[in-house]
CSV table of C-alpha atoms and ligand atoms in Angstrom, one decimal:
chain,number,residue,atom,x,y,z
F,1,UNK,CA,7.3,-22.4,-13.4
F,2,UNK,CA,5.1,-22.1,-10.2
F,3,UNK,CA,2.4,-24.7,-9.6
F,4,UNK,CA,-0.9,-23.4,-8.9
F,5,UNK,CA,-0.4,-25.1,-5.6
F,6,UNK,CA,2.8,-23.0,-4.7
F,7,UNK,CA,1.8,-19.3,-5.5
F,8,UNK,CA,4.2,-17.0,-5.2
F,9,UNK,CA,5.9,-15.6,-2.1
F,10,UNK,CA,4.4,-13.0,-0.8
F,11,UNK,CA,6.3,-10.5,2.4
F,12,UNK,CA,5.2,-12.0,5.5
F,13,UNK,CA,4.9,-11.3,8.8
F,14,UNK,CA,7.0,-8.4,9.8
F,15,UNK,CA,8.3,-7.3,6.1
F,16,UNK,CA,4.5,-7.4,4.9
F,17,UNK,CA,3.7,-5.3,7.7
F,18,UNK,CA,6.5,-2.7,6.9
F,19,UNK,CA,5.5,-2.2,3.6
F,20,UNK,CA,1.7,-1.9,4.7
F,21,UNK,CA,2.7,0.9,7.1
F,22,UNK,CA,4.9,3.1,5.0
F,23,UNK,CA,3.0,5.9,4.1
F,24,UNK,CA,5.6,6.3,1.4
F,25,UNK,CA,3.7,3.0,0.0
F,26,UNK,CA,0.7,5.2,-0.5
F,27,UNK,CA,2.2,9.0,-0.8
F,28,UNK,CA,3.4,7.9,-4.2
F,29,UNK,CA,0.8,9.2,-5.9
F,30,UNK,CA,-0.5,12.9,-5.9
F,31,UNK,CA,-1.6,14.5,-2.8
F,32,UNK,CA,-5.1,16.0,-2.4
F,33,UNK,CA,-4.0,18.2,0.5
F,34,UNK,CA,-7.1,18.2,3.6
F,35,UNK,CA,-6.7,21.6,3.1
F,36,UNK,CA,-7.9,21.8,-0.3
F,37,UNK,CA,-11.8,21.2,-1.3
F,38,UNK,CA,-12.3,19.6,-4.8
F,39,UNK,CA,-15.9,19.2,-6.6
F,40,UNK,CA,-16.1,14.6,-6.9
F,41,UNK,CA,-18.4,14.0,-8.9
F,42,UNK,CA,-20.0,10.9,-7.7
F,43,UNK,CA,-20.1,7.4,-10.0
F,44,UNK,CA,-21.8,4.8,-8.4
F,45,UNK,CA,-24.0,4.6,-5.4
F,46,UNK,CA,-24.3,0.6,-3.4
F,47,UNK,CA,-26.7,-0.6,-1.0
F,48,UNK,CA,-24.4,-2.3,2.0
F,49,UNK,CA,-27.5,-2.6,4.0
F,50,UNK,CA,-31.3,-1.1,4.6
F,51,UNK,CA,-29.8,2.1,6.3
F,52,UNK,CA,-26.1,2.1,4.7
F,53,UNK,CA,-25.1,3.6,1.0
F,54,UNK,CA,-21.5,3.6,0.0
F,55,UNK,CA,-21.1,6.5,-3.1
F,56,UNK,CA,-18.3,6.1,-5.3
F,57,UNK,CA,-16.2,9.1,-6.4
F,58,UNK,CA,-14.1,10.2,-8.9
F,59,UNK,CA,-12.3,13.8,-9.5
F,60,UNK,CA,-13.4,16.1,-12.1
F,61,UNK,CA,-10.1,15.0,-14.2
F,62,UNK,CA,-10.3,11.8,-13.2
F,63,UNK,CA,-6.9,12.1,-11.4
F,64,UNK,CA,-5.8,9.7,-8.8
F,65,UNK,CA,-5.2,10.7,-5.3
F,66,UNK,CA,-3.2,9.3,-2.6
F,67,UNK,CA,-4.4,8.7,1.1
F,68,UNK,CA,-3.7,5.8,3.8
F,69,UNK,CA,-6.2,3.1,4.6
F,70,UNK,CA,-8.1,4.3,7.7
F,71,UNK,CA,-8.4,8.1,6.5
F,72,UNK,CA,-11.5,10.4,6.0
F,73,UNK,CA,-12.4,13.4,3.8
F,74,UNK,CA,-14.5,15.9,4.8
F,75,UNK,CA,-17.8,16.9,2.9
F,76,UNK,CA,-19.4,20.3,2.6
F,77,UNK,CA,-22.7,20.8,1.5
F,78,UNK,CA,-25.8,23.1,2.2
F,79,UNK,CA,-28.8,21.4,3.1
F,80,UNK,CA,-32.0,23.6,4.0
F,81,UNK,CA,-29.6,26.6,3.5
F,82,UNK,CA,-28.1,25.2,6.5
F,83,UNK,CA,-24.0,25.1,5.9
F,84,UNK,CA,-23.0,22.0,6.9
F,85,UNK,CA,-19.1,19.4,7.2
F,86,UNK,CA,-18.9,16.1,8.3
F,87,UNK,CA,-16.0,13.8,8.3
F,88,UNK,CA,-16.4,10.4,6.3
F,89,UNK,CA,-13.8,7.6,6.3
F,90,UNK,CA,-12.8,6.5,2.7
F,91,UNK,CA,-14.0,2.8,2.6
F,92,UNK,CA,-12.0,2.0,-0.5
F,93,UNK,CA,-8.8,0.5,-1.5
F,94,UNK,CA,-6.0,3.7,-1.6
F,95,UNK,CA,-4.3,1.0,-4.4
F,96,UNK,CA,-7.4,1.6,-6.4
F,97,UNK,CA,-7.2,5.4,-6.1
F,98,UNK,CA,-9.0,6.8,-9.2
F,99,UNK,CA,-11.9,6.3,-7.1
F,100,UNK,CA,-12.8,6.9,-3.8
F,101,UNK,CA,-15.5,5.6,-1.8
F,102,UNK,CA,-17.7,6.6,1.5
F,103,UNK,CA,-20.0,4.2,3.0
F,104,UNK,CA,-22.5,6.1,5.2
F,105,UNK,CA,-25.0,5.3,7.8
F,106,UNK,CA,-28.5,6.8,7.7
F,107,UNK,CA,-28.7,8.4,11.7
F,108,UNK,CA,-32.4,9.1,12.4
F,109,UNK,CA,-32.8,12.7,12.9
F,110,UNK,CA,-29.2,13.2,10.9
F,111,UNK,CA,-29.2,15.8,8.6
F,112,UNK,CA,-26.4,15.0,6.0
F,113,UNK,CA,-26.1,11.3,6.3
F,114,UNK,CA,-30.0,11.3,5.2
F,115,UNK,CA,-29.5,14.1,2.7
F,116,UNK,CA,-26.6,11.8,0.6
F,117,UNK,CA,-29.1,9.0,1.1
F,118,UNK,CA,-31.9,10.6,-0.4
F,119,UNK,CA,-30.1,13.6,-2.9
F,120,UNK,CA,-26.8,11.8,-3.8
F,121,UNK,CA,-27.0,10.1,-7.2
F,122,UNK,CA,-24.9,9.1,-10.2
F,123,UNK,CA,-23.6,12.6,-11.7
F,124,UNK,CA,-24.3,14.6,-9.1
F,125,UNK,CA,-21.4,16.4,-7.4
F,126,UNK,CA,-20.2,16.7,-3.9
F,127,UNK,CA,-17.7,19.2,-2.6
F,128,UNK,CA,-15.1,17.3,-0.1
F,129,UNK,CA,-11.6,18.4,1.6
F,130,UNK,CA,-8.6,16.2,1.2
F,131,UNK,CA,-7.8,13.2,3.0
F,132,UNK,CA,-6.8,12.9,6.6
F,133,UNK,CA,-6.8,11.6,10.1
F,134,UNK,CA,-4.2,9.4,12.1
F,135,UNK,CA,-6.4,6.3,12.6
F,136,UNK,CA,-3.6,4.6,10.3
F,137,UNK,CA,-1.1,1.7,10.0
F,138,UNK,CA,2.4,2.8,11.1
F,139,UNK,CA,5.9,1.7,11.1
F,140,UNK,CA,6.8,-0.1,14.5
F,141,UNK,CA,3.2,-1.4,15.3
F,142,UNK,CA,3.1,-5.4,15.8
F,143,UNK,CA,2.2,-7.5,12.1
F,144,UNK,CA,-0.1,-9.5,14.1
F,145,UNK,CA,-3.7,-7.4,13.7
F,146,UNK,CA,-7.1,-7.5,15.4
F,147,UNK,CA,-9.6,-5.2,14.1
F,148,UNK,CA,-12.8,-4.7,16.0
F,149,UNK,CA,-15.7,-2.7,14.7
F,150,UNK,CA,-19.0,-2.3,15.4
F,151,UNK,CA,-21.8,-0.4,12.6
F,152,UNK,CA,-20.7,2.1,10.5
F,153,UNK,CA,-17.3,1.7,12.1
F,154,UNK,CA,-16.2,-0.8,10.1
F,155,UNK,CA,-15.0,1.9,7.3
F,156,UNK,CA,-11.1,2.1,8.4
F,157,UNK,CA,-10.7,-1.7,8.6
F,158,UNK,CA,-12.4,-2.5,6.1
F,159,UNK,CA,-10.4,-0.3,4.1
F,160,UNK,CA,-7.3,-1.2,5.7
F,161,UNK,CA,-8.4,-4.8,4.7
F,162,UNK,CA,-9.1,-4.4,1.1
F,163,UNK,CA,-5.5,-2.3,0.8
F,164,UNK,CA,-3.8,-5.1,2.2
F,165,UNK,CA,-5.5,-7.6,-0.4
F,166,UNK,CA,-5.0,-5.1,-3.3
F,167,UNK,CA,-1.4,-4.7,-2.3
F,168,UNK,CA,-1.2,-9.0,-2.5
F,169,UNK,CA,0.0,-9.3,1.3
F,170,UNK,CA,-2.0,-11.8,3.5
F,171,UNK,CA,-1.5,-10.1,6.7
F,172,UNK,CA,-2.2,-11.9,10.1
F,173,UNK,CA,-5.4,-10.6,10.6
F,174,UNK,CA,-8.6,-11.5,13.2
F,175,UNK,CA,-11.4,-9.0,12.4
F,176,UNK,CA,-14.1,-9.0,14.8
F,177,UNK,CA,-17.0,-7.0,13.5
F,178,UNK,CA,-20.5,-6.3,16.1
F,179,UNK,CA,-23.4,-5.5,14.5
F,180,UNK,CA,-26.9,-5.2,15.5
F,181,UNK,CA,-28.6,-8.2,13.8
F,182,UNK,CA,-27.5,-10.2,11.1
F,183,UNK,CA,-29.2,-7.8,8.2
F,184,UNK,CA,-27.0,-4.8,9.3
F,185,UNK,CA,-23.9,-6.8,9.1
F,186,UNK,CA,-21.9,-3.9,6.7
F,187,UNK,CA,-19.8,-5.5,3.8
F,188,UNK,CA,-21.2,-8.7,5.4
F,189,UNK,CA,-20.6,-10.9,2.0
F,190,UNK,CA,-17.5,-8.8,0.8
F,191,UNK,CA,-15.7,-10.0,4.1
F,192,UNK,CA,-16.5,-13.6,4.3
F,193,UNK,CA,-15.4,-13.4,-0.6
F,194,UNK,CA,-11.7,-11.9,1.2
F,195,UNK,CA,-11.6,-14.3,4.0
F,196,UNK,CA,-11.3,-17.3,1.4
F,197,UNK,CA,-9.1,-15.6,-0.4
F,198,UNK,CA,-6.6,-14.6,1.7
F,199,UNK,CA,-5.5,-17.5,4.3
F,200,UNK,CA,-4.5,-14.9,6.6
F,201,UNK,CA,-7.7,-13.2,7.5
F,202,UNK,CA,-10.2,-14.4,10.1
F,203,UNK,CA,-13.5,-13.0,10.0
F,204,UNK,CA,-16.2,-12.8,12.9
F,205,UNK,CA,-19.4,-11.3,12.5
F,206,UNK,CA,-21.1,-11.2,16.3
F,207,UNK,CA,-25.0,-9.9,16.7
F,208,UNK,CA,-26.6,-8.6,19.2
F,209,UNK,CA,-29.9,-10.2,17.9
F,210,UNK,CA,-31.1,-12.9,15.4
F,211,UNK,CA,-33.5,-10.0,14.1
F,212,UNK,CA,-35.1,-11.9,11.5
F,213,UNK,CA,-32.5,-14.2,10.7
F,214,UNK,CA,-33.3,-17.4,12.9
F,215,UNK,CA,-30.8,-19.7,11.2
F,216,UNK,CA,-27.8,-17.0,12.2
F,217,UNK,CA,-25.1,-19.5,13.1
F,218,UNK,CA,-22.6,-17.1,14.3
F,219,UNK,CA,-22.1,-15.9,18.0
F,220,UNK,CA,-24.8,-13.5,19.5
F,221,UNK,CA,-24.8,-11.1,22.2
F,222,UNK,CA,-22.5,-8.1,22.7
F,223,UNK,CA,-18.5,-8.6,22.4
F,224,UNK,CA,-17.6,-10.0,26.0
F,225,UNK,CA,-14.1,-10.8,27.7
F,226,UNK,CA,-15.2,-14.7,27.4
F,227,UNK,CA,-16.2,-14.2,23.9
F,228,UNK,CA,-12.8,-12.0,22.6
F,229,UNK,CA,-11.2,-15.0,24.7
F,230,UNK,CA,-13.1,-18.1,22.8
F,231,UNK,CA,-12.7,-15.9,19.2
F,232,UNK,CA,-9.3,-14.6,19.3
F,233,UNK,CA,-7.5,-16.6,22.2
F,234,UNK,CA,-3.9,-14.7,21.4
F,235,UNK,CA,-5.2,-10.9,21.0
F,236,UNK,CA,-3.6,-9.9,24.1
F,237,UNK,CA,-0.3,-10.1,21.1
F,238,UNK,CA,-2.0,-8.3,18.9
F,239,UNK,CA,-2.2,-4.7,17.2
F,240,UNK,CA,-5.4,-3.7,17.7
F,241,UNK,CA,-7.7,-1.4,15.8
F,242,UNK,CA,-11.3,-0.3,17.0
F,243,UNK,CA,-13.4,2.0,15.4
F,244,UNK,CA,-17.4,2.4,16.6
F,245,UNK,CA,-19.8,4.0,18.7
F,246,UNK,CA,-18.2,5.5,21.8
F,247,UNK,CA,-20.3,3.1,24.3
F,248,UNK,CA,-19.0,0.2,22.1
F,249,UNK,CA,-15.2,1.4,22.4
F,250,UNK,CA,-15.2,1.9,25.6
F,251,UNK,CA,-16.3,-1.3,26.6
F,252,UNK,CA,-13.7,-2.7,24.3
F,253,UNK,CA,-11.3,-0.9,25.2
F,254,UNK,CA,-11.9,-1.8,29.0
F,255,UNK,CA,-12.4,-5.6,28.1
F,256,UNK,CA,-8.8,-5.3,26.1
F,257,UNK,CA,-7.4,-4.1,29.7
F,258,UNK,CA,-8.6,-6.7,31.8
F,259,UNK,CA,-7.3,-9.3,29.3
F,260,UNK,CA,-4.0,-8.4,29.6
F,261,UNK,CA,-3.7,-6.0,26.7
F,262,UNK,CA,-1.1,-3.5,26.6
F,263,UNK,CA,-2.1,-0.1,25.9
F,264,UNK,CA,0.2,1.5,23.6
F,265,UNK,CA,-0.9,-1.5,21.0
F,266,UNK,CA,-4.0,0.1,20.9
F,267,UNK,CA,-5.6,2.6,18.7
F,268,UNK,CA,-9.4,4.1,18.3
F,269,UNK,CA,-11.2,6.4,15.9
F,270,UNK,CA,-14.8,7.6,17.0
F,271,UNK,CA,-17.1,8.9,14.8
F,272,UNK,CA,-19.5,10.3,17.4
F,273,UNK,CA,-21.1,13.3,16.7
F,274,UNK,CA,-18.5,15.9,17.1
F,275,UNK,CA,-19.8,19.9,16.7
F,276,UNK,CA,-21.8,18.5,13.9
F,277,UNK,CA,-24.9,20.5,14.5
F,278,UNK,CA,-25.2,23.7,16.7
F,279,UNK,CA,-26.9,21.6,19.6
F,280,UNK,CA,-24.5,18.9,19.7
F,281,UNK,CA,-21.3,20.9,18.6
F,282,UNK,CA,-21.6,22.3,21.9
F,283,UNK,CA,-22.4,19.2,23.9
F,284,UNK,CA,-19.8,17.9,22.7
F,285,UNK,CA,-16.9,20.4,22.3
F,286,UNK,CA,-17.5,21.4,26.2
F,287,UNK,CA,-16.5,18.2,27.2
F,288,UNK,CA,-12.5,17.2,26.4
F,289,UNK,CA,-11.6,15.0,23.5
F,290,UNK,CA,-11.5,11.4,23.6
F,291,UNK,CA,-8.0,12.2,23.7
F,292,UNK,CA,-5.3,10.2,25.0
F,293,UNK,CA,-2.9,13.1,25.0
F,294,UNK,CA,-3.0,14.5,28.3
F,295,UNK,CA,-5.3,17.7,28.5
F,296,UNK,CA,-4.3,20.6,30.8
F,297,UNK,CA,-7.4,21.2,33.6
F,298,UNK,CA,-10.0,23.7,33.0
F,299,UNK,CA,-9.0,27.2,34.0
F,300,UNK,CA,-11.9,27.2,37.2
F,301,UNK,CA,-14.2,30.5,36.7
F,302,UNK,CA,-12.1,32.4,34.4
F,303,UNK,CA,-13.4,34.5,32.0
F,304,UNK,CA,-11.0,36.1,28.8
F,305,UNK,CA,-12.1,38.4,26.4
F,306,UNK,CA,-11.6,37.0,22.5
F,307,UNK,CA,-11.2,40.1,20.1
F,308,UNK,CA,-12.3,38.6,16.4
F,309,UNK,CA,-9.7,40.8,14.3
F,310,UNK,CA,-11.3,40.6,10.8
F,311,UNK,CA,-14.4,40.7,12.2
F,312,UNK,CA,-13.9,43.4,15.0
F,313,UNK,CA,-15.9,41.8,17.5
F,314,UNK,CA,-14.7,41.2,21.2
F,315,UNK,CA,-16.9,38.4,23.3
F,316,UNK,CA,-16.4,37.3,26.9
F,317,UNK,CA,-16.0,33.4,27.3
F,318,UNK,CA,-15.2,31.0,29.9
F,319,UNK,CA,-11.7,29.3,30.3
F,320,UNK,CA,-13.7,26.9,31.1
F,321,UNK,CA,-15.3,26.1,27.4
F,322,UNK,CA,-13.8,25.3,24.1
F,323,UNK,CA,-13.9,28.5,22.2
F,324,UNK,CA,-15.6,26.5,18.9
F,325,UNK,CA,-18.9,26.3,21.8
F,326,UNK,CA,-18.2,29.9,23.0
F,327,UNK,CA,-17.7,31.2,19.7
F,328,UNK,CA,-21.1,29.3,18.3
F,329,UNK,CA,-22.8,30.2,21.6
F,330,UNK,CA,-21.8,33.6,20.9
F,331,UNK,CA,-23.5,33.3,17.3
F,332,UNK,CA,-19.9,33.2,15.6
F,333,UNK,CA,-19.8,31.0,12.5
F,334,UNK,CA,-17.0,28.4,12.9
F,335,UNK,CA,-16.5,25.7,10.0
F,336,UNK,CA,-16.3,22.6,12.2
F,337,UNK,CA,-16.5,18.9,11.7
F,338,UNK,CA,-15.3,16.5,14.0
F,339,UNK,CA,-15.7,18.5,17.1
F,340,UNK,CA,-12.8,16.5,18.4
F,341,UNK,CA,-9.6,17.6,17.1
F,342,UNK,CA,-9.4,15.1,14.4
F,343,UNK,CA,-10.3,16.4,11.0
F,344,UNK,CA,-8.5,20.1,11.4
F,345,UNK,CA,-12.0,22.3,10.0
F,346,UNK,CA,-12.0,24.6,12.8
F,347,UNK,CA,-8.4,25.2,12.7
F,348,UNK,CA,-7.9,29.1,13.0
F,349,UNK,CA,-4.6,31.6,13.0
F,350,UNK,CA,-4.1,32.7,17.0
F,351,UNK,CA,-2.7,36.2,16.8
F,352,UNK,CA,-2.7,36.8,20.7
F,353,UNK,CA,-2.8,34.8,23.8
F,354,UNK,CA,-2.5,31.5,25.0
F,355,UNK,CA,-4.7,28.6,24.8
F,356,UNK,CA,-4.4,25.1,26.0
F,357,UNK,CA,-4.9,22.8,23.1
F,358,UNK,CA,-5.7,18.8,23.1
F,359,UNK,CA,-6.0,17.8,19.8
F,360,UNK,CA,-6.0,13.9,18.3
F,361,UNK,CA,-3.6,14.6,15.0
F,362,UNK,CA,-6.0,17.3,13.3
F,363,UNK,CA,-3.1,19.7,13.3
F,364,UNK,CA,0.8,19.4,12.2
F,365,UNK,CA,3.3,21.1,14.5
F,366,UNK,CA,4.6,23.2,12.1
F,367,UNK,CA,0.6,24.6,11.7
F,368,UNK,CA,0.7,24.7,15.7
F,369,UNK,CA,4.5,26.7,14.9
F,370,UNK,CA,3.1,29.1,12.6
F,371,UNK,CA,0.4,30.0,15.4
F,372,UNK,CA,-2.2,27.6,14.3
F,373,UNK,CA,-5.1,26.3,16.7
F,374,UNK,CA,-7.7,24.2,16.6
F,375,UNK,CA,-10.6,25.9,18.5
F,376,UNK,CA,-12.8,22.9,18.9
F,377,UNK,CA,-10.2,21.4,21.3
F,378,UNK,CA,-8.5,24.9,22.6
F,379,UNK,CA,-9.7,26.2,26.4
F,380,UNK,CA,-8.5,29.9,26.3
F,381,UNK,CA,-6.0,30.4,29.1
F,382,UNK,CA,-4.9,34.7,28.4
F,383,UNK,CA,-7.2,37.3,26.4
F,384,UNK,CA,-6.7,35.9,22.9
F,385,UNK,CA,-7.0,37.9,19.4
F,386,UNK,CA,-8.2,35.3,16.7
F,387,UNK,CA,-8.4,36.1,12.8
F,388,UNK,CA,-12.0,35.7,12.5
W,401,FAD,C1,-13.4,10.9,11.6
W,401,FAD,C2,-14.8,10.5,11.4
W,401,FAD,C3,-15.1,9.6,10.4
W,401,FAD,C4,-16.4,9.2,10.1
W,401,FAD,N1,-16.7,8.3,9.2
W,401,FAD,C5,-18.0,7.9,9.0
W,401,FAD,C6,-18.3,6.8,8.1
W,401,FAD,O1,-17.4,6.2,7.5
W,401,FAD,N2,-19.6,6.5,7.9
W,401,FAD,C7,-20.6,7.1,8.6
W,401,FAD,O2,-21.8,6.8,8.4
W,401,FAD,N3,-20.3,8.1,9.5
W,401,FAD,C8,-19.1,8.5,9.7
W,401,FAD,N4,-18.8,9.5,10.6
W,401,FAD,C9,-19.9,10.3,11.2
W,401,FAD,C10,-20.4,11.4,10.3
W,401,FAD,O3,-19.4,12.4,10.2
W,401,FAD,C11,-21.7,12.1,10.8
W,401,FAD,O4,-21.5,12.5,12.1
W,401,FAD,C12,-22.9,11.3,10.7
W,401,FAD,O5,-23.1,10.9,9.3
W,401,FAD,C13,-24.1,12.0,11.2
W,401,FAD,O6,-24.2,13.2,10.5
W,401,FAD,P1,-25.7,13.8,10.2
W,401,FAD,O7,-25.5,15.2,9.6
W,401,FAD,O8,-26.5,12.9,9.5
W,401,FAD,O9,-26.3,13.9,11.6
W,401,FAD,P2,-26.5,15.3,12.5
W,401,FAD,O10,-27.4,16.2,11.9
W,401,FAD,O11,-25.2,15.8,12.9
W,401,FAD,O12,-27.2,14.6,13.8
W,401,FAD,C14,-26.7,13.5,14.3
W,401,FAD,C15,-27.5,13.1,15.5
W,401,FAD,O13,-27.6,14.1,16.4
W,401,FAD,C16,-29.0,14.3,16.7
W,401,FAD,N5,-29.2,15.8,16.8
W,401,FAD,C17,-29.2,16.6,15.8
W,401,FAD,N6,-29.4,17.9,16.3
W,401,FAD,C18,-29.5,17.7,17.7
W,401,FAD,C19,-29.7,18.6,18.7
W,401,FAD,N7,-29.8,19.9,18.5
W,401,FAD,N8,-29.7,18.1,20.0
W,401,FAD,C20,-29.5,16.8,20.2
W,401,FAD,N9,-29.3,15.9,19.2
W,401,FAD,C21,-29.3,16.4,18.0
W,401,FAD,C22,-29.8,13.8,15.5
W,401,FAD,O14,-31.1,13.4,15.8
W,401,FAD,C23,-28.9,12.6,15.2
W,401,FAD,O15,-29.3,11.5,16.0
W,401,FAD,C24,-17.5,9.9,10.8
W,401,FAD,C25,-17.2,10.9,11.8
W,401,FAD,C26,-15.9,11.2,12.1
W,401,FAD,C27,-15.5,12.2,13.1
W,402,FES,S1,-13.8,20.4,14.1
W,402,FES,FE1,-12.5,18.8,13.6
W,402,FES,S2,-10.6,19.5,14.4
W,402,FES,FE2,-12.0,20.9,15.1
């Protein structure tokens, strides 16, 4: 019989990691295809902090549904008669899949994120598009972890956290989370309640600011080289994870560099506003994705014509433009999302013509095979004939 001193032997290191990043571990159950929208009818709604809900979902049948820790769904909604899809990452546990959860950050001036703040309650419903994304654990990747977040980025990790503790692994983990004072640390209690449990993990909550906390004990400022040094002295072995705003990524990311930190142990998710409204859709989707793929250069001054079969229009746009900003600018409806290649909304049958496409996972090859594009990450390179 085993002593409650000796508990029992749990995978570690390597096998624990394996198991972790089999999707087969978590493609047991059914598949909600990101394809398919399905009506959840929302269960619970939690204040994390004074500008972040999490809403708790389950399906109309109360099915269970399979998806890998790190991955989003996308919502559809109409607010002010205004059509509208944005990409959340599920915050929950996929080994507690008869619910999913979203934990969303209230952006001043944002229209849906202050819309599920305000409209989202117990019973209501909210439409939403399957599970998916690549920000996820994967075979081959190192068992040691660091995860660093900052704000609402904390979704993936802490989702990849809570699967990992649901699945009874104590991974190696260091999770360094920014926020901006110590009353918008997300999850700040749930954290520190897994840390004692679970040897493995290491949590750091940095602040930019006591705000009105004074007797914050933990470090304050913004994550430095000297500070990622002092906290996690070994992360130059590490995987490492970062999800956040794109000014806080990039100086991780560069930090990461300097220290020694190789590359392809790296891996980002951003969730900065893609094409989520018409003014910043095409801010955004002018500019390349955040891409680490390499992107083909913009055709200089060319123009192509895009004939819209279904809808038999033909526009003139720029091969130097995405054709998700040419086709909005052109006052062409496009379902979009992301704006960045990621969450596969905008992705449209190319009959004709050749684009040049930099996408970050939002499309399968055999979609790409079948003629499939995503136009939020396509620069036209020929005349093109799209099924719009
Ligand atoms: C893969 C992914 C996962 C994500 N996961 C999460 C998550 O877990 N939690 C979370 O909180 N968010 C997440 N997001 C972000 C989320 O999708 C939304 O972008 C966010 O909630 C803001 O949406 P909104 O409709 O409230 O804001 P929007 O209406 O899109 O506006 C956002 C900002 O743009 C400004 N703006 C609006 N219109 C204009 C204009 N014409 N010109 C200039 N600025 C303008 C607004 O003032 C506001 O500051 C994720 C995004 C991605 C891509
Ligand atoms: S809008 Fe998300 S992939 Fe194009």
């Amino acid at each position: 019989m085993r002593s409650p001193e000796s508990p029992a032997a749990l995978p570690a290191g390597h096998q624990a990691e394996a198991l972790f990043s089999n999707p087969e571990t978590w493609e047991r159950l059914p598949l909600w295809p990101s394809t398919e929208s399905r009506l959840l009818q929302c269960c619970a709604v939690s204040d994390e902090t004074h500008d972040v809900k999490s809403f708790t979902f389950r399906q109309p049948d109360a099915a269970p549904a399979a998806f890998m820790p790190g991955q989003f769904i996308t919502v559809r909604a109409t607010v002010g008669g205004l059509p509208l899809m944005r990409c959340y990452t599920i915050s929950s546990s996929p080994a507690r899949p008869f619910t999913i959860s979203i934990t969303v950050k209230k952006v001043p001036g944002g229209i849906l994120s202050n819309w599920l703040h305000a409209h989202l309650h117990v019973g209501a419903t909210l439409e939403a598009f399957g599970p998916a994304g690549m920000f996820t654990p994967a075979p081959g990747q190192r068992s040691k972890l660091l995860y660093l977040s900052a704000g609402s980025g904390v979704t993936p990790l802490m989702a990849m956290t809570r699967a990992g503790h649901d699945l009874g692994l104590d991974r190696d983990i260091v999770f360094v989370h920014s926020a901006r004072t110590p009353a918008d640390i997300v999850f700040r209690q749930e954290l520190i309640a897994l840390q004692s449990r679970l040897p493995g993990l290491q949590v750091m909550q940095v602040c930019e600011s006591k705000g009105d906390a004074p007797d914050w004990q933990g470090p304050v400022g913004r994550l430095s080289l000297e500070l990622l040094q002092r906290l996690v002295p070994d992360f130059p072995q590490r995987e490492v994870f970062t999800c956040g705003p794109a000014g806080y990524m990039q100086a991780a990311q560069e930090l990461l560099l300097r220290g020694g930190h190789p590359a392809e142990h790296y891996h980002q998710e951003s969730f900065d506003l893609g094409s989520t409204t018409a003014g910043s859709a095409e801010a955004v989707a002018e500019s390349p994705p955040s891409s680490t793929a390499s992107a083909a250069p913009p055709i200089e001054a060319a123009s192509f014509s895009v004939t819209l079969a279904k809808s038999k229009k033909t526009i003139t746009v720029s091969g130097a433009h995405m054709l998700l900003a040419s086709l909005r600018r052109a006052g062409v409806p496009v379902p979009s999302s992301c704006g960045q290649g990621l969450c596969g909304t905008c992705k449209t049958p190319l009959l004709q013509g050749q684009v040049a496409m930099t996408h970050q996972g939002g499309i399968r090859q055999r979609e790409i095979d079948k003629g499939l594009r995503l136009l939020c990450c396509s620069r036209p390179e020929s005349d093109l004939v799209l099924e719009l």
